[in-house]
Tab-separated table of C-alpha atoms in Angstrom:
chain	number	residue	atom	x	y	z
A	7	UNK	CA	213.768	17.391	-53.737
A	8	UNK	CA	215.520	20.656	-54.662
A	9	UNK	CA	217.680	22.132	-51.676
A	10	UNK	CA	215.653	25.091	-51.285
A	11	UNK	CA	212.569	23.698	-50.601
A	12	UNK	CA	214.358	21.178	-48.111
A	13	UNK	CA	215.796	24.445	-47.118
A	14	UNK	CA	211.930	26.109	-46.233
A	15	UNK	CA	210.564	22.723	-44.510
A	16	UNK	CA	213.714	23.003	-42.582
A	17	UNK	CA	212.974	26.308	-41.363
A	18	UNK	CA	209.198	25.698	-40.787
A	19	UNK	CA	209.837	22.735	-39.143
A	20	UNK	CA	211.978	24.689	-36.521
A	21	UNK	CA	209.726	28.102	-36.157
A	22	UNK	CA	206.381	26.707	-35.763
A	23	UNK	CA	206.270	24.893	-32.433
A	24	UNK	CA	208.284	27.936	-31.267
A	25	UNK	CA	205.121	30.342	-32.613
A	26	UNK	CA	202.734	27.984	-30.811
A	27	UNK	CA	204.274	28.376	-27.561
A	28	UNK	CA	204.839	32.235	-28.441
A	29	UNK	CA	200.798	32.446	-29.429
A	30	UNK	CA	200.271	29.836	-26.140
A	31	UNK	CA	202.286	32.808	-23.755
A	32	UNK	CA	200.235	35.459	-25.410
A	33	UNK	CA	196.964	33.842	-24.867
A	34	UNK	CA	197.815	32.678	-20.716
A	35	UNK	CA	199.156	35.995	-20.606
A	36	UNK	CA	196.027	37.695	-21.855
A	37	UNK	CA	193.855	35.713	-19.785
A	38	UNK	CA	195.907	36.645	-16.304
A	39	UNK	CA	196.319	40.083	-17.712
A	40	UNK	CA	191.795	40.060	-17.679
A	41	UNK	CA	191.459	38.406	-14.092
A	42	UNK	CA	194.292	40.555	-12.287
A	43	UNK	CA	192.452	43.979	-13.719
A	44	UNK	CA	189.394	42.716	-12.353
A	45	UNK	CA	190.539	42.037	-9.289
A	46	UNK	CA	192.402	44.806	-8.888
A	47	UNK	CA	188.995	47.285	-9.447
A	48	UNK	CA	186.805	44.950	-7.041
A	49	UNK	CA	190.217	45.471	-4.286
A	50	UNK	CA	190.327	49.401	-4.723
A	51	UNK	CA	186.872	49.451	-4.760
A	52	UNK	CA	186.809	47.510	-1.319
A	53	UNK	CA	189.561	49.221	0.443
A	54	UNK	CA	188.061	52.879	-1.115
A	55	UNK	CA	190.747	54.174	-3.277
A	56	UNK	CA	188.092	56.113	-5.131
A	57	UNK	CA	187.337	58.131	-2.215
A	58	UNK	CA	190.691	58.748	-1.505
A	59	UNK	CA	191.561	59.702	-4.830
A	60	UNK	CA	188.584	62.210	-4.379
A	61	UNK	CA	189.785	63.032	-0.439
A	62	UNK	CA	193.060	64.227	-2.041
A	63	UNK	CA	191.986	66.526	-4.806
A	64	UNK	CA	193.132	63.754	-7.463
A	65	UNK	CA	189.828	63.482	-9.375
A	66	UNK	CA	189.939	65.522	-12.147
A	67	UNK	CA	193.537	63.971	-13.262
A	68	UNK	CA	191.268	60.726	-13.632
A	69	UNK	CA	189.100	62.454	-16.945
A	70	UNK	CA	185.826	59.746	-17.615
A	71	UNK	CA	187.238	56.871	-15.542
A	72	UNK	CA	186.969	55.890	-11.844
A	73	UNK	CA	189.985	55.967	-10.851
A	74	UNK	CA	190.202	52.265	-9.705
A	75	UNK	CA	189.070	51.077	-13.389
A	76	UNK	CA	192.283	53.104	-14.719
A	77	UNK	CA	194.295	52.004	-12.262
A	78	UNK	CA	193.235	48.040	-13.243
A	79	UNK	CA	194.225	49.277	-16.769
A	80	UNK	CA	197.359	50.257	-15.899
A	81	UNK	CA	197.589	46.766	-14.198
A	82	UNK	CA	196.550	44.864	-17.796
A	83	UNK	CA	198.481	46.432	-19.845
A	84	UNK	CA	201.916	45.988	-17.543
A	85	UNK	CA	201.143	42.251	-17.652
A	86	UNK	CA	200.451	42.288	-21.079
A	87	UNK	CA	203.491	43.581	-21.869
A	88	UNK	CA	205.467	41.474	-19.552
A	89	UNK	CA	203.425	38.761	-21.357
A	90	UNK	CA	204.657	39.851	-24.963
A	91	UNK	CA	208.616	39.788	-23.345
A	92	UNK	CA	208.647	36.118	-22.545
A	93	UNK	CA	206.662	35.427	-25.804
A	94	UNK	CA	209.017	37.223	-27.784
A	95	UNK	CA	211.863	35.661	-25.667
A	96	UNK	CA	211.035	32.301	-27.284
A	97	UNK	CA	212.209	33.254	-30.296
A	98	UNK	CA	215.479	34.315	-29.020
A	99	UNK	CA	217.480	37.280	-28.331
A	100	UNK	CA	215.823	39.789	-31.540
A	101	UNK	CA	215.355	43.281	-31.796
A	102	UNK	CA	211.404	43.449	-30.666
A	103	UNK	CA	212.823	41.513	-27.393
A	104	UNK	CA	215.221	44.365	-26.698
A	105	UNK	CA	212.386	47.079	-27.470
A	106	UNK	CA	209.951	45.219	-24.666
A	107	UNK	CA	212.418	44.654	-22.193
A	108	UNK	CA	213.366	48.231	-22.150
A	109	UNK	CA	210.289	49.017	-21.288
A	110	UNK	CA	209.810	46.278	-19.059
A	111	UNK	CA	212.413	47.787	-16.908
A	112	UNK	CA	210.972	51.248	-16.851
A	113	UNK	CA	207.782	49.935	-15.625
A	114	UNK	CA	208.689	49.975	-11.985
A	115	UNK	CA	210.296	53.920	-12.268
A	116	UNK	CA	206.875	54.723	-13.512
A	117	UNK	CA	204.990	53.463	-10.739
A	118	UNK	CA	207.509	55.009	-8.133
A	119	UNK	CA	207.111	58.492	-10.136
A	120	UNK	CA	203.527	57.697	-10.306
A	121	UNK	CA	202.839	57.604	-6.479
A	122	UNK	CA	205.122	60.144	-5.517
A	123	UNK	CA	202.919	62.625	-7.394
A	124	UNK	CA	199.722	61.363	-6.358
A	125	UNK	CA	201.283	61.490	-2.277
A	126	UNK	CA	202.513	64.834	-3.301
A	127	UNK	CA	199.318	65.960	-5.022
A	128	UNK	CA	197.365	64.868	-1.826
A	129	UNK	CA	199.760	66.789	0.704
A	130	UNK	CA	200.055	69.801	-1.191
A	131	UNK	CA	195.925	69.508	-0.983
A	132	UNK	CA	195.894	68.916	2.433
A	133	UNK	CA	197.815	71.779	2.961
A	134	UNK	CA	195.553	73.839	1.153
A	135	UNK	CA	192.757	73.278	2.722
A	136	UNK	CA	194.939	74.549	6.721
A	137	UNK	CA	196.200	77.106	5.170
């Protein structure tokens, strides 16, 4: 057998069990990333985060979407992305990794910056409505 195609089993024999875990991660992650949305809209729905969203002068920001459904979206696609960084950490340290992980890290900023302005949107409405 020439050394090239010794050479490609080789290689195959090393990648593919670490693309079935990778594809294994994706799918487990996609499947948590479905059931923590959904619970997260039935939990804002049950504590009324819609009405407070409304209470504060925060509706229109929402467009089309209740604003516990875009919440939950938020939700799926952090997980989903946390999903794709250990999937993409199987394969070692690679340039996609780096990419994710970045953003990974930002995710928590985003969600501080995210509630100041919606605690800051529902003062500043509040104080509207003495004044």
């Amino acid at each position: 057998m020439p050394q090239s195609v010794q050479n490609l089993i080789n290689t195959l024999v090393a990648v593919v069990p670490k693309l079935v875990v990778f594809l294994v991660i994706l799918v487990i992650g996609w499947i948590v990333a479905k059931l923590l949305a959904k619970g997260v809209t039935k939990l804002l729905s049950l504590v009324g985060f819609d009405r407070a969203i409304e209470r504060g002068g925060l509706r229109q920001w929402t467009g089309t979407y209740d604003p516990s459904q875009l919440f939950s979206k938020l939700v799926y696609y952090a997980v989903l992305l946390i999903a794709l960084q250990m999937a993409f950490g199987v394969f070692g340290p690679n340039p996609v990794s780096d990419i994710i992980n970045a953003i990974v890290a930002f995710l928590p900023l985003a969600f501080i910056a995210l509630v100041i302005v919606v605690i800051t949107a529902a003062i500043a409405n509040a104080v509207k409505d003495v004044i």
